[in-house]
Tab-separated table of C-alpha atoms in Angstrom:
chain	number	residue	atom	x	y	z
A	1	UNK	CA	-0.102	-0.046	-0.474
A	2	UNK	CA	1.281	3.616	-1.333
A	3	UNK	CA	1.689	4.964	2.548
A	4	UNK	CA	0.733	9.131	2.392
A	5	UNK	CA	4.901	10.622	2.418
A	6	UNK	CA	5.097	8.448	-1.202
A	7	UNK	CA	1.873	10.211	-2.400
A	8	UNK	CA	3.152	12.849	-1.592
A	9	UNK	CA	6.812	12.064	-3.467
A	10	UNK	CA	5.153	10.906	-6.686
A	11	UNK	CA	2.076	14.155	-6.260
A	12	UNK	CA	6.145	16.473	-5.893
A	13	UNK	CA	7.406	14.755	-8.781
A	14	UNK	CA	4.174	15.249	-11.443
A	15	UNK	CA	3.876	18.708	-10.282
A	16	UNK	CA	8.294	19.420	-10.860
A	17	UNK	CA	7.691	17.315	-14.363
A	18	UNK	CA	4.436	19.544	-14.909
A	19	UNK	CA	6.948	22.741	-14.266
A	20	UNK	CA	9.794	21.379	-16.819
A	21	UNK	CA	6.962	20.318	-19.380
A	22	UNK	CA	5.557	23.899	-19.167
A	23	UNK	CA	9.297	25.440	-19.402
A	24	UNK	CA	10.271	23.645	-22.199
A	25	UNK	CA	6.969	24.482	-24.404
A	26	UNK	CA	7.444	27.986	-23.574
A	27	UNK	CA	11.306	27.936	-25.133
A	28	UNK	CA	9.824	25.794	-28.231
A	29	UNK	CA	7.435	28.344	-28.390
A	30	UNK	CA	9.959	31.592	-28.239
A	31	UNK	CA	12.150	29.429	-30.735
A	32	UNK	CA	9.364	29.388	-32.932
A	33	UNK	CA	8.493	32.654	-32.736
A	34	UNK	CA	11.973	33.785	-33.330
A	35	UNK	CA	12.934	31.753	-36.434
A	36	UNK	CA	9.269	34.424	-37.991
A	37	UNK	CA	10.094	37.622	-35.856
A	38	UNK	CA	13.393	38.543	-37.286
A	39	UNK	CA	11.478	39.209	-40.862
A	40	UNK	CA	8.639	40.356	-39.410
A	41	UNK	CA	10.640	43.151	-37.563
A	42	UNK	CA	12.383	43.337	-41.024
A	43	UNK	CA	9.125	43.629	-43.244
A	44	UNK	CA	8.288	46.700	-41.349
A	45	UNK	CA	11.350	48.141	-40.609
A	46	UNK	CA	12.679	48.760	-43.915
A	47	UNK	CA	9.376	49.703	-45.036
A	48	UNK	CA	8.831	52.107	-42.348
A	49	UNK	CA	12.619	53.258	-43.956
A	50	UNK	CA	11.858	53.725	-47.509
A	51	UNK	CA	8.475	55.572	-46.728
A	52	UNK	CA	10.480	57.720	-44.343
A	53	UNK	CA	12.323	59.041	-46.106
A	54	UNK	CA	10.315	58.868	-49.689
A	55	UNK	CA	7.920	61.535	-47.494
A	56	UNK	CA	11.309	63.591	-46.360
A	57	UNK	CA	12.227	63.836	-50.266
A	58	UNK	CA	9.178	64.641	-51.674
A	59	UNK	CA	8.698	67.848	-48.580
A	60	UNK	CA	11.809	68.774	-49.473
A	61	UNK	CA	11.301	69.117	-52.682
A	62	UNK	CA	7.714	70.053	-53.418
A	63	UNK	CA	6.430	71.069	-50.024
A	64	UNK	CA	3.011	69.400	-50.388
A	65	UNK	CA	0.851	70.092	-47.264
A	66	UNK	CA	-0.932	66.365	-48.808
A	67	UNK	CA	2.072	64.172	-48.662
A	68	UNK	CA	2.125	63.758	-44.905
A	69	UNK	CA	-0.575	61.252	-45.876
A	70	UNK	CA	1.655	59.190	-47.727
A	71	UNK	CA	2.888	57.956	-43.682
A	72	UNK	CA	-0.250	55.463	-43.548
A	73	UNK	CA	1.675	53.499	-47.030
A	74	UNK	CA	3.474	51.860	-44.043
A	75	UNK	CA	0.976	49.718	-42.878
A	76	UNK	CA	-0.815	49.319	-46.288
A	77	UNK	CA	2.496	47.682	-47.215
A	78	UNK	CA	3.931	46.407	-43.788
A	79	UNK	CA	0.462	44.728	-42.619
A	80	UNK	CA	-0.421	42.388	-46.097
A	81	UNK	CA	3.442	41.396	-46.839
A	82	UNK	CA	3.677	40.383	-42.820
A	83	UNK	CA	0.341	37.997	-43.866
A	84	UNK	CA	1.809	36.660	-46.925
A	85	UNK	CA	4.624	35.880	-44.739
A	86	UNK	CA	3.037	34.421	-41.805
A	87	UNK	CA	0.686	32.237	-44.625
A	88	UNK	CA	4.221	30.938	-46.681
A	89	UNK	CA	6.320	30.033	-43.212
A	90	UNK	CA	2.670	28.185	-42.248
A	91	UNK	CA	2.863	30.008	-38.773
A	92	UNK	CA	-0.418	30.326	-36.723
A	93	UNK	CA	-1.146	32.484	-33.468
A	94	UNK	CA	-1.947	29.010	-31.332
A	95	UNK	CA	0.779	29.393	-28.286
A	96	UNK	CA	0.198	31.566	-25.556
A	97	UNK	CA	3.670	34.171	-26.807
A	98	UNK	CA	2.170	34.065	-30.121
A	99	UNK	CA	-1.051	35.785	-28.878
A	100	UNK	CA	0.929	37.754	-26.582
A	101	UNK	CA	2.879	39.034	-29.349
A	102	UNK	CA	-0.016	39.773	-31.088
A	103	UNK	CA	-1.896	41.551	-28.640
A	104	UNK	CA	1.123	43.551	-28.140
A	105	UNK	CA	1.378	44.701	-31.772
A	106	UNK	CA	-2.597	44.888	-32.043
A	107	UNK	CA	-2.419	47.400	-29.653
A	108	UNK	CA	0.688	49.322	-30.769
A	109	UNK	CA	-0.803	49.107	-34.536
A	110	UNK	CA	-4.313	50.451	-33.776
A	111	UNK	CA	-2.723	53.538	-31.759
A	112	UNK	CA	-0.587	54.337	-34.168
A	113	UNK	CA	-3.138	54.386	-36.502
A	114	UNK	CA	-5.414	56.620	-34.497
A	115	UNK	CA	-2.836	59.303	-33.498
A	116	UNK	CA	-2.222	60.711	-37.147
A	117	UNK	CA	-5.883	60.676	-37.591
A	118	UNK	CA	-6.447	62.634	-34.524
A	119	UNK	CA	-3.731	65.137	-35.211
A	120	UNK	CA	-5.648	66.346	-38.667
A	121	UNK	CA	-8.077	67.639	-35.841
A	122	UNK	CA	-5.929	68.105	-32.948
A	123	UNK	CA	-2.827	70.116	-34.766
A	124	UNK	CA	-0.812	70.384	-31.255
A	125	UNK	CA	-0.114	66.549	-30.554
A	126	UNK	CA	3.283	66.064	-31.488
A	127	UNK	CA	2.606	62.828	-34.262
A	128	UNK	CA	6.597	61.500	-34.546
A	129	UNK	CA	7.445	62.145	-30.736
A	130	UNK	CA	4.287	59.619	-29.407
A	131	UNK	CA	4.539	57.038	-32.879
A	132	UNK	CA	8.089	56.776	-31.613
A	133	UNK	CA	7.568	56.006	-27.777
A	134	UNK	CA	4.339	53.683	-28.876
A	135	UNK	CA	6.599	51.705	-31.191
A	136	UNK	CA	9.361	51.900	-29.060
A	137	UNK	CA	7.499	50.135	-26.135
A	138	UNK	CA	6.170	47.075	-28.583
A	139	UNK	CA	9.849	46.796	-29.637
A	140	UNK	CA	11.109	46.165	-25.756
A	141	UNK	CA	7.653	44.202	-24.884
A	142	UNK	CA	8.053	42.161	-28.030
A	143	UNK	CA	11.898	41.999	-26.725
A	144	UNK	CA	11.163	40.912	-23.402
A	145	UNK	CA	8.764	38.520	-24.685
A	146	UNK	CA	11.220	36.441	-26.736
A	147	UNK	CA	14.217	36.823	-24.201
A	148	UNK	CA	15.653	38.800	-27.259
A	149	UNK	CA	18.169	41.616	-25.319
A	150	UNK	CA	19.036	43.427	-28.858
A	151	UNK	CA	15.331	44.353	-29.356
A	152	UNK	CA	15.237	45.531	-25.940
A	153	UNK	CA	18.074	47.542	-26.119
A	154	UNK	CA	17.177	48.611	-29.687
A	155	UNK	CA	13.815	49.951	-28.043
A	156	UNK	CA	15.412	51.907	-25.274
A	157	UNK	CA	18.093	53.561	-27.965
A	158	UNK	CA	14.742	54.172	-30.144
A	159	UNK	CA	13.105	55.823	-27.117
A	160	UNK	CA	15.724	57.818	-26.606
A	161	UNK	CA	15.846	58.724	-30.038
A	162	UNK	CA	12.121	59.543	-29.824
A	163	UNK	CA	13.023	62.524	-26.984
A	164	UNK	CA	15.330	63.752	-29.226
A	165	UNK	CA	12.013	65.359	-31.122
A	166	UNK	CA	11.524	67.643	-28.588
A	167	UNK	CA	14.705	69.566	-29.322
A	168	UNK	CA	14.476	69.448	-32.839
A	169	UNK	CA	12.624	70.679	-35.441
A	170	UNK	CA	11.407	70.086	-38.879
A	171	UNK	CA	12.177	67.762	-41.679
A	172	UNK	CA	15.195	66.687	-39.647
A	173	UNK	CA	12.254	64.601	-37.520
A	174	UNK	CA	11.736	62.554	-40.416
A	175	UNK	CA	15.516	62.067	-40.788
A	176	UNK	CA	15.719	60.735	-36.973
A	177	UNK	CA	12.317	59.023	-37.157
A	178	UNK	CA	13.871	57.419	-40.666
A	179	UNK	CA	17.705	55.821	-37.885
A	180	UNK	CA	15.299	55.037	-35.142
A	181	UNK	CA	13.927	52.032	-37.584
A	182	UNK	CA	17.641	50.955	-38.803
A	183	UNK	CA	18.360	51.188	-34.737
A	184	UNK	CA	15.220	49.384	-33.650
A	185	UNK	CA	13.881	46.918	-36.113
A	186	UNK	CA	16.619	46.368	-38.848
A	187	UNK	CA	19.657	45.825	-37.160
A	188	UNK	CA	18.140	43.567	-34.432
A	189	UNK	CA	15.637	42.016	-37.123
A	190	UNK	CA	19.525	40.756	-39.302
A	191	UNK	CA	20.783	39.888	-35.968
A	192	UNK	CA	18.274	37.736	-34.826
A	193	UNK	CA	17.752	36.146	-38.199
A	194	UNK	CA	21.953	35.645	-38.452
A	195	UNK	CA	21.855	33.824	-34.707
A	196	UNK	CA	18.758	31.632	-35.900
A	197	UNK	CA	20.672	30.433	-39.285
A	198	UNK	CA	23.512	29.112	-36.994
A	199	UNK	CA	21.427	27.455	-34.802
A	200	UNK	CA	19.654	25.489	-37.871
A	201	UNK	CA	23.854	24.761	-39.040
A	202	UNK	CA	24.805	23.675	-35.452
């Protein structure tokens, strides 16, 4: 007959095994998400960089007040490219970590989309400053969930660059905004992809 102590011991071992299993599942989920995460950040990073430089050039050359509408090219290009990439890699939002990342960027995306629309009615809103803070908070949170320090450090540098908007005016803000995507998404995205390629080779 199994004694109480033996039963408790078995229960404790089962609990430890459960925690180990959960930890392994979280690690595997992070690994799978990292494999596709680098390319997704590169999609948005390069799209944002190109659109920012395009807007800077057009405003400098023509000064058309309708040119800022081109900022909406970022979600117009980035969203379908991301969906295509996820389908291509046969990725689906199943794990808790996947859902956390998705919720973070759904929230960030909704707010960053709403801010410029609101700015058309409230002209005193410092759009690039607010957008920069929101985006970089999302990047830092994503880096924390993925346990990838490059995104965390990149997001922190991005926040510092965002605060520079308080001291820099005019078109120079757009150049800083473009630089921010290089630091926060493009460089970390390439690092993450390089890391994944090395892991696959090994």
